Coordinates of C-alpha atoms in Angstrom, one line a residue:
Chain A
M1 CA -85.6 24.5 -88.0
Q2 CA -83.8 22.5 -90.5
H3 CA -81.3 20.3 -89.5
Q4 CA -77.5 20.8 -90.9
V5 CA -75.2 18.1 -92.5
T6 CA -71.8 18.8 -90.7
S7 CA -68.6 16.4 -89.2
F8 CA -68.8 15.0 -86.6
A9 CA -65.3 15.9 -85.6
S10 CA -66.2 19.1 -84.1
Y11 CA -67.9 16.7 -81.4
G12 CA -64.8 15.5 -80.5
A13 CA -65.1 15.9 -77.3
F14 CA -68.4 14.7 -76.5
R15 CA -67.8 11.6 -78.3
T16 CA -69.6 9.2 -76.0
S17 CA -70.3 5.1 -77.1
T18 CA -72.6 6.6 -80.3
P19 CA -71.4 4.7 -83.2
P20 CA -69.4 6.3 -86.4
P21 CA -71.9 8.4 -88.8
P22 CA -73.0 6.9 -92.1
I23 CA -70.9 8.3 -95.1
S24 CA -72.9 11.8 -95.7
P25 CA -73.5 11.9 -99.6
F26 CA -71.5 15.2 -99.5
S27 CA -68.1 13.5 -98.7
G28 CA -66.5 12.2 -100.7
A29 CA -66.0 8.7 -98.6
W30 CA -69.4 8.1 -100.5
R31 CA -68.2 7.2 -103.9
N32 CA -65.9 4.9 -102.3
K33 CA -67.9 3.2 -100.6
T34 CA -71.0 2.4 -102.5
R35 CA -68.8 0.4 -104.6
G36 CA -70.3 -0.9 -107.4
I37 CA -71.8 -4.7 -108.6
K38 CA -70.0 -5.9 -111.1
T39 CA -72.8 -7.1 -114.4
E40 CA -72.5 -9.8 -116.5
T41 CA -71.8 -7.9 -119.4
G42 CA -68.9 -5.5 -117.2
G43 CA -70.7 -2.8 -116.2
T44 CA -71.0 -1.7 -112.5
R45 CA -74.5 -0.9 -111.0
L46 CA -75.3 0.4 -107.7
P47 CA -75.7 -2.4 -105.0
R48 CA -80.0 -2.1 -103.9
H49 CA -79.8 -2.0 -100.6
A50 CA -77.1 1.1 -100.3
A51 CA -79.1 3.0 -98.2
I52 CA -78.6 6.6 -98.5
V53 CA -79.7 8.1 -95.3
A54 CA -80.5 11.7 -94.1
Q55 CA -79.8 11.2 -90.5
L56 CA -80.4 14.8 -88.3
E57 CA -77.6 15.6 -86.2
L58 CA -76.8 18.0 -83.2
K59 CA -76.4 21.8 -83.1
P60 CA -74.1 23.5 -82.4
L61 CA -74.5 25.3 -79.2
P62 CA -74.4 29.2 -80.6
Y63 CA -71.8 29.7 -77.5
S64 CA -69.5 28.0 -75.9
L65 CA -70.1 25.6 -72.8
D66 CA -68.6 28.1 -69.9
C67 CA -70.1 31.6 -71.3
L68 CA -73.4 31.0 -69.6
E69 CA -71.1 31.0 -66.2
P70 CA -72.4 31.4 -63.3
H71 CA -76.3 31.6 -64.3
M72 CA -75.8 27.9 -66.3
T73 CA -72.3 26.4 -65.4
R74 CA -70.1 24.5 -67.7
Q75 CA -71.2 21.0 -66.0
T76 CA -74.6 21.8 -66.1
L77 CA -74.4 22.5 -70.2
E78 CA -72.1 19.1 -71.0
L79 CA -74.8 16.8 -69.6
H80 CA -78.2 18.7 -70.8
W81 CA -76.6 19.7 -73.9
G82 CA -74.5 16.9 -74.3
G83 CA -76.1 14.2 -73.0
H84 CA -79.7 14.7 -72.6
H85 CA -80.0 16.1 -76.3
R86 CA -77.6 14.2 -77.9
A87 CA -79.1 10.7 -76.1
H88 CA -82.4 12.7 -78.0
V89 CA -80.9 13.2 -81.5
V90 CA -79.7 9.5 -81.2
R91 CA -82.7 7.8 -80.4
L92 CA -84.6 9.9 -82.9
N93 CA -82.6 8.3 -85.7
N94 CA -82.3 5.1 -84.8
L95 CA -86.4 5.1 -84.3
I96 CA -87.0 6.3 -87.6
A97 CA -84.2 4.9 -89.8
G98 CA -85.7 3.1 -92.5
T99 CA -89.4 4.1 -91.9
D100 CA -90.9 7.4 -94.5
L101 CA -89.7 9.7 -91.7
D102 CA -86.3 9.3 -92.5
G103 CA -85.0 12.1 -94.2
K104 CA -87.3 15.2 -93.6
G105 CA -87.8 18.1 -91.6
L106 CA -87.6 17.9 -87.6
E107 CA -91.2 20.2 -87.8
D108 CA -92.7 17.7 -90.2
I109 CA -91.3 14.6 -88.0
L110 CA -93.0 15.7 -85.1
L111 CA -96.1 16.9 -86.3
A112 CA -96.4 13.6 -88.0
T113 CA -95.7 11.5 -84.9
Y114 CA -97.8 13.7 -83.0
N115 CA -100.2 11.8 -84.7
K116 CA -103.0 14.0 -83.2
G117 CA -102.9 13.3 -79.7
N118 CA -101.3 9.4 -80.2
P119 CA -98.0 10.6 -80.2
L120 CA -95.6 7.8 -81.8
P121 CA -92.5 6.4 -79.9
A122 CA -90.1 8.3 -82.2
F123 CA -92.3 11.9 -81.0
V124 CA -91.2 12.8 -77.3
H125 CA -87.4 12.7 -79.3
A126 CA -88.2 14.8 -82.6
A127 CA -90.4 17.1 -79.7
Q128 CA -87.5 17.6 -77.3
V129 CA -84.8 17.7 -80.0
W130 CA -87.3 20.6 -81.1
N131 CA -87.4 21.9 -78.0
H132 CA -83.7 22.0 -76.9
D133 CA -82.6 23.7 -79.8
F134 CA -85.1 26.3 -78.9
F135 CA -83.9 26.7 -75.3
W136 CA -80.1 27.2 -76.8
Q137 CA -81.3 29.9 -79.3
S138 CA -83.2 31.6 -76.7
I139 CA -80.4 32.3 -74.5
K140 CA -77.0 34.3 -74.6
P141 CA -74.6 35.2 -72.5
N142 CA -75.4 39.0 -70.5
G143 CA -78.4 38.4 -71.6
G144 CA -81.5 39.8 -70.9
G145 CA -82.9 43.4 -70.5
H146 CA -85.9 44.9 -71.9
P147 CA -87.8 44.1 -75.5
S148 CA -87.8 46.9 -77.7
G149 CA -90.5 48.0 -81.1
K150 CA -93.0 44.9 -82.1
L151 CA -92.5 42.9 -79.1
M152 CA -92.6 45.5 -76.1
E153 CA -95.9 47.2 -78.1
L154 CA -97.3 43.2 -78.3
I155 CA -96.2 42.7 -74.8
E156 CA -97.5 45.9 -73.4
R157 CA -101.2 45.3 -75.2
D158 CA -101.4 41.7 -74.0
F159 CA -100.5 41.5 -70.8
G160 CA -100.7 45.7 -69.7
S161 CA -96.6 45.8 -69.2
F162 CA -93.9 43.7 -69.6
D163 CA -93.6 43.4 -65.5
T164 CA -97.0 41.3 -65.7
M165 CA -95.6 39.0 -68.7
L166 CA -92.7 37.9 -66.7
E167 CA -94.8 37.4 -63.3
N168 CA -96.9 35.2 -65.8
F169 CA -94.4 33.5 -67.6
K170 CA -92.3 33.0 -64.4
Q171 CA -95.9 31.5 -62.3
A172 CA -96.1 29.2 -65.2
A173 CA -92.8 27.4 -65.3
V174 CA -93.2 27.2 -61.6
T175 CA -96.8 25.5 -61.3
Q176 CA -96.0 22.9 -63.8
F177 CA -95.7 19.9 -61.9
G178 CA -93.5 17.7 -62.6
S179 CA -91.4 18.1 -66.1
G180 CA -92.0 20.5 -69.2
W181 CA -91.1 23.5 -70.5
A182 CA -93.0 27.2 -70.2
W183 CA -93.4 29.0 -72.9
L184 CA -94.4 32.5 -74.9
A185 CA -96.0 32.0 -77.8
Y186 CA -98.1 34.4 -80.3
K187 CA -100.9 32.9 -81.5
A188 CA -102.8 33.7 -84.6
N189 CA -104.2 30.7 -85.1
K190 CA -108.5 29.7 -84.7
L191 CA -110.9 27.4 -83.8
D192 CA -110.8 24.7 -86.2
V193 CA -114.5 24.3 -86.8
G194 CA -115.8 24.8 -90.2
N195 CA -117.7 27.5 -90.4
A196 CA -116.1 29.6 -88.2
V197 CA -115.5 33.0 -89.2
N198 CA -114.9 36.0 -88.1
P199 CA -116.8 39.0 -89.2
C200 CA -114.4 41.6 -88.5
P201 CA -110.9 40.5 -88.3
S202 CA -108.7 42.8 -87.3
E203 CA -105.0 42.9 -85.9
K204 CA -105.9 42.2 -82.3
D205 CA -107.2 38.5 -83.0
N206 CA -103.3 37.4 -83.0
R207 CA -102.5 37.7 -79.6
L208 CA -98.8 37.0 -77.4
V209 CA -99.5 34.4 -74.7
V210 CA -98.2 32.3 -72.0
L211 CA -98.3 28.9 -71.5
K212 CA -97.1 25.5 -69.8
S213 CA -96.6 21.9 -71.2
P214 CA -95.8 18.8 -69.7
N215 CA -92.8 16.1 -70.7
A216 CA -92.4 16.7 -73.7
I217 CA -95.0 18.7 -75.6
N218 CA -95.0 22.0 -77.1
P219 CA -97.5 25.1 -78.6
L220 CA -96.4 23.7 -82.4
I221 CA -99.0 21.4 -81.8
W222 CA -101.8 23.4 -81.2
N223 CA -100.5 25.2 -83.9
Y224 CA -99.3 27.8 -82.1
A225 CA -96.1 29.6 -83.1
P226 CA -93.8 29.8 -79.8
L227 CA -91.5 33.1 -79.2
L228 CA -89.8 31.7 -76.0
A229 CA -89.4 28.7 -73.7
V230 CA -88.0 27.8 -70.4
D231 CA -86.5 24.2 -69.5
V232 CA -88.6 23.0 -66.5
W233 CA -87.3 19.8 -66.4
E234 CA -85.3 18.9 -63.1
H235 CA -82.2 18.1 -64.8
A236 CA -82.2 21.9 -66.7
Y237 CA -81.2 23.5 -63.3
Y238 CA -81.0 21.0 -60.0
L239 CA -77.1 21.5 -60.3
D240 CA -76.8 24.9 -60.5
Y241 CA -80.3 25.4 -58.2
E242 CA -80.6 22.6 -56.5
N243 CA -85.1 23.0 -55.8
R244 CA -84.8 26.5 -56.5
R245 CA -87.0 26.5 -59.7
A246 CA -88.3 29.6 -58.8
D247 CA -85.0 31.0 -58.0
F248 CA -83.7 29.8 -62.0
V249 CA -86.9 31.0 -64.2
S250 CA -85.4 34.5 -62.2
V251 CA -82.0 34.2 -63.5
F252 CA -83.5 33.4 -67.2
V253 CA -85.1 36.5 -67.7
E254 CA -83.1 38.6 -65.7
K255 CA -79.9 37.0 -67.7
L256 CA -80.2 35.1 -70.0
V257 CA -82.9 35.6 -72.1
S258 CA -81.7 36.7 -75.7
W259 CA -84.3 39.3 -76.5
E260 CA -83.5 39.8 -80.2
V261 CA -84.2 35.8 -80.7
V262 CA -87.8 36.8 -79.6
S263 CA -88.5 39.5 -81.1
H264 CA -86.7 37.9 -84.3
R265 CA -88.5 34.9 -84.1
L266 CA -92.0 37.6 -83.6
R267 CA -91.1 39.0 -86.8
I268 CA -91.4 35.7 -88.7
A269 CA -94.5 34.9 -86.9
M270 CA -96.2 37.2 -88.1
E271 CA -95.8 37.2 -91.3
Q272 CA -96.7 33.5 -91.9
A273 CA -99.8 34.4 -90.4
A274 CA -100.2 37.6 -92.8
E275 CA -99.4 35.5 -95.4
R276 CA -101.8 32.5 -94.2
A277 CA -105.0 35.3 -93.1
R278 CA -104.0 36.5 -97.1
K279 CA -104.0 32.1 -98.6
E280 CA -107.7 32.1 -96.5
T281 CA -109.4 34.9 -98.4
R282 CA -108.3 34.3 -101.5
E283 CA -109.7 30.9 -100.9
D284 CA -112.8 32.4 -99.8
D285 CA -113.1 34.2 -102.7
D286 CA -112.0 30.9 -105.2
E287 CA -115.0 29.5 -103.3
E288 CA -117.1 32.3 -103.4
A289 CA -116.8 32.3 -107.5
T290 CA -117.6 28.8 -108.6
R291 CA -120.9 29.1 -105.8
S292 CA -121.7 32.1 -108.5
D293 CA -121.1 30.0 -111.9
A294 CA -123.7 27.7 -110.4
V295 CA -126.0 29.8 -110.4
E296 CA -125.1 31.0 -114.1
M297 CA -125.3 27.6 -115.4
Y298 CA -128.7 27.1 -113.7
L299 CA -129.9 29.8 -115.8
D300 CA -127.7 28.6 -118.9
N301 CA -130.3 25.2 -118.9
E302 CA -133.4 27.7 -119.0
S303 CA -132.2 29.2 -121.9
D304 CA -130.8 26.3 -123.5
D305 CA -134.6 24.3 -122.5
S306 CA -135.6 27.9 -125.3
E307 CA -133.4 26.7 -127.6
T308 CA -134.3 23.3 -128.4
E309 CA -138.0 23.9 -128.6
Chain B
M1 CA -97.5 0.1 -40.5
A2 CA -96.9 1.1 -43.9
L3 CA -100.1 1.8 -45.5
S4 CA -101.2 3.9 -42.0
L5 CA -98.4 6.7 -42.8
G6 CA -99.0 10.6 -42.6
S7 CA -102.6 9.8 -41.0
T8 CA -103.5 12.7 -39.1
F9 CA -101.7 10.5 -36.2
S10 CA -98.4 11.2 -37.2
L11 CA -95.6 13.6 -35.2
S12 CA -94.2 16.6 -37.0
L13 CA -91.0 17.3 -36.0
A14 CA -91.6 20.8 -37.2
S15 CA -93.5 22.0 -34.7
P16 CA -93.6 21.2 -30.8
F17 CA -97.1 21.6 -30.6
S18 CA -97.6 17.9 -32.7
A19 CA -100.3 16.7 -30.7
L20 CA -103.0 19.0 -31.9
H21 CA -102.1 18.4 -35.6
G22 CA -105.9 16.4 -36.9
Q23 CA -107.6 18.9 -34.3
A24 CA -110.6 20.8 -34.8
A25 CA -109.4 24.2 -36.0
K26 CA -111.1 26.3 -33.1
P27 CA -108.9 27.0 -30.1
P28 CA -110.6 25.6 -26.7
S29 CA -112.9 28.4 -25.8
I30 CA -113.0 29.9 -22.3
S31 CA -117.1 30.1 -21.7
S32 CA -116.8 33.5 -19.7
S33 CA -120.4 32.7 -17.2
A34 CA -117.5 28.8 -16.0
A35 CA -114.9 32.1 -16.7
G36 CA -116.3 34.4 -13.8
K37 CA -116.9 31.4 -11.6
I38 CA -112.6 30.7 -11.4
F39 CA -109.8 32.5 -9.5
L40 CA -108.4 35.2 -10.8
N41 CA -105.2 33.8 -11.3
T42 CA -105.7 31.1 -12.8
K43 CA -108.6 32.7 -15.4
S44 CA -105.2 34.9 -16.3
I45 CA -103.1 31.9 -16.4
E46 CA -105.3 29.7 -18.4
K47 CA -105.7 33.6 -20.8
K48 CA -102.2 33.5 -21.0
H49 CA -101.6 29.7 -22.4
L50 CA -104.2 30.6 -24.7
R51 CA -102.8 33.9 -25.6
Q52 CA -99.5 32.0 -26.7
F53 CA -100.9 29.0 -28.2
Q54 CA -102.8 31.4 -30.1
K55 CA -99.2 33.3 -31.7
A56 CA -97.5 30.0 -32.1
T57 CA -99.8 28.5 -33.9
K58 CA -100.8 30.5 -36.9
V59 CA -100.7 27.7 -39.1
L60 CA -103.1 25.3 -38.2
S61 CA -101.4 21.6 -39.4
Y62 CA -103.3 18.5 -41.0
Y63 CA -101.0 16.5 -42.0
G64 CA -97.3 15.8 -40.5
L65 CA -94.7 15.4 -41.8
T66 CA -92.5 12.1 -41.1
S67 CA -89.2 11.9 -40.9
P68 CA -87.7 8.3 -43.0
P69 CA -86.4 5.4 -39.8
Y70 CA -82.9 6.9 -40.9
K71 CA -80.4 10.1 -40.8
L72 CA -80.1 11.7 -43.5
D73 CA -76.6 10.8 -43.6
A74 CA -77.5 6.6 -43.4
L75 CA -77.6 5.8 -47.1
E76 CA -74.3 7.3 -48.4
P77 CA -72.9 6.5 -50.8
Y78 CA -75.8 5.5 -52.5
I79 CA -78.3 8.1 -52.1
S80 CA -76.1 11.5 -50.5
R81 CA -76.7 13.4 -47.9
R82 CA -78.1 16.8 -49.2
T83 CA -80.2 14.1 -51.6
L84 CA -81.5 14.1 -48.6
E85 CA -81.8 17.1 -47.3
L86 CA -83.4 18.4 -50.1
H87 CA -85.2 15.7 -50.9
W88 CA -87.2 15.4 -47.7
G89 CA -86.2 18.6 -45.9
S90 CA -87.3 20.8 -48.5
I91 CA -89.6 19.2 -51.4
H92 CA -91.6 16.3 -49.3
R93 CA -91.8 19.6 -46.5
G94 CA -92.9 21.7 -49.2
Y95 CA -95.5 19.0 -50.2
V96 CA -96.8 19.3 -46.6
D97 CA -97.3 22.5 -46.5
S98 CA -99.0 23.2 -49.3
L99 CA -101.5 21.1 -47.9
N100 CA -102.2 21.8 -45.0
K101 CA -102.6 25.6 -46.5
Q102 CA -105.0 24.0 -49.2
L103 CA -106.8 22.0 -46.6
A104 CA -108.0 25.3 -44.4
K105 CA -109.6 26.3 -47.4
S106 CA -111.3 23.2 -48.0
T107 CA -114.0 20.6 -46.7
L108 CA -112.3 17.4 -47.0
Y109 CA -111.1 17.5 -43.3
G110 CA -111.0 14.4 -41.1
C111 CA -109.5 12.0 -43.8
T112 CA -106.9 9.7 -43.5
M113 CA -104.0 9.7 -46.5
E114 CA -105.4 6.9 -48.1
E115 CA -108.6 8.0 -48.1
L116 CA -107.8 11.6 -49.0
I117 CA -105.7 10.1 -51.8
K118 CA -108.3 8.3 -53.2
I119 CA -111.5 11.1 -53.0
T120 CA -108.9 13.8 -54.6
F121 CA -108.0 11.1 -57.7
N122 CA -111.8 12.2 -58.5
N123 CA -111.3 9.2 -60.8
G124 CA -109.0 10.8 -62.7
N125 CA -110.5 14.8 -62.7
P126 CA -107.5 15.0 -60.0
L127 CA -108.9 18.1 -57.6
P128 CA -106.0 20.7 -56.5
E129 CA -105.0 18.4 -53.5
Y130 CA -104.8 15.0 -55.2
N131 CA -100.8 16.1 -56.1
N132 CA -99.9 17.4 -52.7
A133 CA -101.3 14.6 -50.9
A134 CA -100.3 12.0 -53.3
E135 CA -96.8 13.0 -53.3
I136 CA -96.9 13.4 -49.6
W137 CA -97.3 9.4 -49.3
N138 CA -95.6 8.6 -51.8
H139 CA -92.6 9.7 -50.6
D140 CA -93.8 8.4 -47.1
F141 CA -93.8 5.3 -48.5
F142 CA -90.7 5.4 -50.2
W143 CA -88.5 6.6 -47.6
E144 CA -89.7 3.2 -45.7
S145 CA -88.7 1.2 -49.1
M146 CA -85.4 1.9 -48.5
Q147 CA -83.3 1.3 -45.5
P148 CA -79.0 1.1 -45.0
N149 CA -77.5 -2.4 -45.9
G150 CA -80.7 -3.0 -47.3
G151 CA -81.1 -4.7 -51.2
K152 CA -79.9 -8.3 -51.6
L153 CA -82.9 -11.2 -51.5
P154 CA -85.9 -11.3 -50.4
W155 CA -87.0 -14.0 -48.5
G156 CA -89.6 -16.5 -47.4
G157 CA -93.0 -16.0 -49.3
L158 CA -92.2 -12.7 -50.7
L159 CA -89.7 -14.5 -52.5
Q160 CA -91.7 -17.3 -53.8
Q161 CA -94.2 -15.3 -54.5
I162 CA -92.0 -13.0 -56.5
E163 CA -90.6 -16.4 -58.3
K164 CA -93.7 -17.2 -59.0
D165 CA -95.5 -14.1 -61.2
F166 CA -92.0 -13.8 -62.6
G167 CA -90.0 -16.6 -63.1
S168 CA -87.1 -16.0 -60.5
F169 CA -86.1 -12.9 -59.2
S170 CA -83.3 -13.0 -61.5
N171 CA -86.3 -11.9 -63.9
F172 CA -88.4 -9.5 -61.9
R173 CA -84.7 -7.8 -61.0
D174 CA -84.3 -7.3 -65.0
E175 CA -87.6 -6.6 -65.6
F176 CA -88.0 -3.7 -62.5
V177 CA -84.5 -2.2 -64.4
Q178 CA -85.6 -2.1 -67.9
T179 CA -89.1 -0.5 -66.7
V180 CA -86.7 2.5 -64.9
I181 CA -84.1 2.9 -67.8
T182 CA -87.8 3.1 -70.1
F183 CA -89.1 5.7 -67.7
F184 CA -89.7 9.1 -69.5
G185 CA -91.0 12.0 -67.7
S186 CA -90.9 12.1 -63.8
G187 CA -93.1 9.8 -61.7
W188 CA -92.4 6.5 -59.5
V189 CA -92.2 2.8 -60.4
W190 CA -94.0 0.7 -58.4
L191 CA -94.0 -3.1 -57.3
V192 CA -97.5 -3.5 -56.4
F193 CA -99.5 -6.4 -55.4
E194 CA -102.4 -6.4 -57.3
F195 CA -105.8 -7.4 -55.9
P196 CA -108.4 -7.8 -58.6
F197 CA -111.7 -8.5 -56.5
Y198 CA -112.8 -7.0 -59.4
A199 CA -112.0 -10.2 -61.9
V200 CA -114.8 -12.8 -63.4
K201 CA -112.1 -15.2 -64.7
T202 CA -109.9 -15.6 -61.9
N203 CA -109.5 -14.1 -58.3
E204 CA -105.6 -14.9 -58.5
K205 CA -103.6 -12.3 -56.9
K206 CA -100.3 -11.7 -58.6
L207 CA -97.2 -8.9 -58.3
S208 CA -96.3 -6.8 -61.2
I209 CA -94.4 -3.4 -61.8
V210 CA -95.9 -0.4 -63.0
K211 CA -94.7 3.0 -63.7
T212 CA -96.9 5.9 -63.0
S213 CA -96.3 9.8 -63.7
N214 CA -95.8 13.0 -61.9
A215 CA -98.2 12.0 -58.7
V216 CA -100.4 9.0 -59.7
C217 CA -100.0 6.3 -57.0
P218 CA -101.5 2.8 -57.4
L219 CA -103.7 3.3 -55.1
V220 CA -107.0 4.9 -56.4
W221 CA -107.3 1.7 -58.7
G222 CA -107.0 -0.7 -55.8
D223 CA -103.8 -2.1 -55.4
I224 CA -101.9 -2.3 -52.9
P225 CA -98.0 -1.3 -53.2
I226 CA -95.1 -2.9 -51.8
I227 CA -91.9 -1.1 -53.3
N228 CA -91.7 2.4 -55.2
L229 CA -88.6 4.1 -56.6
D230 CA -89.1 7.7 -57.2
M231 CA -87.9 8.7 -60.6
W232 CA -88.2 12.7 -60.5
E233 CA -85.4 14.2 -60.8
H234 CA -84.5 15.4 -57.7
S235 CA -84.2 11.8 -56.6
Y236 CA -81.2 10.9 -58.7
Y237 CA -79.7 14.2 -60.1
L238 CA -77.0 15.5 -57.3
D239 CA -75.8 11.7 -57.0
Y240 CA -75.7 10.3 -60.0
K241 CA -76.8 13.0 -63.3
D242 CA -77.8 11.0 -66.3
D243 CA -76.7 7.4 -64.5
I244 CA -79.9 6.9 -64.3
S245 CA -79.0 2.6 -64.6
K246 CA -76.2 2.8 -61.5
Y247 CA -79.4 4.4 -59.6
V248 CA -81.0 1.6 -59.8
N249 CA -78.9 -0.9 -59.2
N250 CA -77.9 0.4 -56.2
F251 CA -81.0 0.7 -55.5
M252 CA -81.9 -3.1 -55.7
D253 CA -78.4 -4.0 -54.7
H254 CA -78.4 -1.2 -51.7
L255 CA -81.0 -0.2 -51.2
I256 CA -84.0 -1.8 -50.7
S257 CA -86.2 -2.6 -48.0
W258 CA -87.1 -6.0 -48.2
H259 CA -88.3 -6.1 -44.1
S260 CA -91.0 -3.4 -45.0
A261 CA -92.0 -5.3 -48.1
T262 CA -92.7 -8.1 -46.6
G263 CA -94.4 -6.7 -43.9
R264 CA -96.5 -4.8 -46.5
I265 CA -97.2 -8.0 -48.3
V266 CA -97.9 -10.1 -45.8
R267 CA -100.5 -7.1 -44.6
A268 CA -101.8 -7.3 -48.4
E269 CA -102.6 -10.8 -47.3
A270 CA -104.7 -10.9 -44.7
F271 CA -106.9 -8.3 -45.9
V272 CA -110.3 -10.2 -46.4
N273 CA -112.3 -7.0 -47.4
L274 CA -110.2 -4.0 -49.0
G275 CA -113.6 -2.4 -48.6
E276 CA -112.8 -2.4 -44.8
P277 CA -114.0 0.9 -43.5
K278 CA -111.3 3.3 -41.7
I279 CA -112.9 5.7 -39.0
P280 CA -111.0 8.2 -39.0
V281 CA -110.6 9.4 -35.5
A282 CA -110.3 13.3 -35.0

């Protein structure tokens, strides 16, 4: 998910106590702000500490705040998106300002701060920003219904039926103890073991899976491709459903999910998986080529020896 | 007292057969040889009672739901009645019911709640019963940690101990509030009495503030809890939405029960040997 550089003015209605945004290099105010320092010879140079900071911004929702009523009320969206999500963006920006993560894409920041299981303080904020972006994109007004095409085919292949998949998804969401997320993901990775070779690779090795994760964790860190997520932190449903998480998840899958977005994500995930597989076979071929070269060199040495005699 | 909450003797509000809680699963049996000697009408009365008993107690409870020591609207306006109705009546009760269902099929029987928590925590590899058992204990402890017209300052020995371990009461208060505000995820914030009976350097007992995630309880590593605050969102979301600092400030100023805390720390300091066995009475 790439961040967009958009003006803060569009969020005027929800401006709380966030500081004014830094001057973006894309706005005309930049030139005026970074005045040159006059040098002895009469020229000007930019002050060395002129920091051009590309900050992550809070992506706007793809629908208005009351469009998801009555399944998700305006108040919930105002607090969830305008409060929680925004706070994570602000804190993330504060934590990465001036470090080498500044200016990177959100997924890169996420994977870097996860630090292979020893997360840095910025991880929870990066992950929650990503997770919430993903969540808002996964739902739409008048959502629900059934998926179709490749997505439905894979669901039926990997779960037996659409209803079974929904049952698994709801179970994962309801049994996630504490705060967290439930996911439908496309798993196209293999074990990260040096000599793991699949003798008969087939498309069936890549499958859809349902999983749950605690707090801010998301499946990108396990190299899965997430397709759908539901936020089961209590703040996501407590105002509308009180403690009835199962009801919230049922309404989510029946009335809110945008299966078009999920299908689109699946298409991208399958292309990326195919690309990765092609790259791996090319690397394997290269490796074989270099190994056979080495054998030939050995034979050449023998002939060389005979020449020098 | 606080540490024996949730034990097998607690009265349940849910079932009129509360006296049967904690007893063996089998209903009293009438041996057929004895039955033959009993007058006919007595036998039939006993059998009728037995049948009613069997019909009524379909779910056998091992632990009961204790109720908070105040009415559900007594903590208004800091914690609303609706929050308590859901938090205690639905969520806390749900944990009790789930635990009882799990225990019906397990061998963990006859423990006090603290023992059950330590056993099921399994040194960090918790068994399925852990979450339910620990959350029952944590919530019992939480209701007792609050009272109507609470807050203000502790006194006497507890205040002295706080001033000794934090410098001053306001330092303690600031540290507690800071711990709450920086909390991520679901869990609890505790004031515990550390009892380093394993310490080589010093045997000094001191208070400290700890935070735990989800259902983890400081009993499992041997500390003695004095006060706790529920940081799961369900405990404050209806009343405070995202304003966690108002939640904890109201807790410190108006709800915290220093009476309970004093009782707990007095009991903690009286412990000579934490390995004191507790014999469960079935």
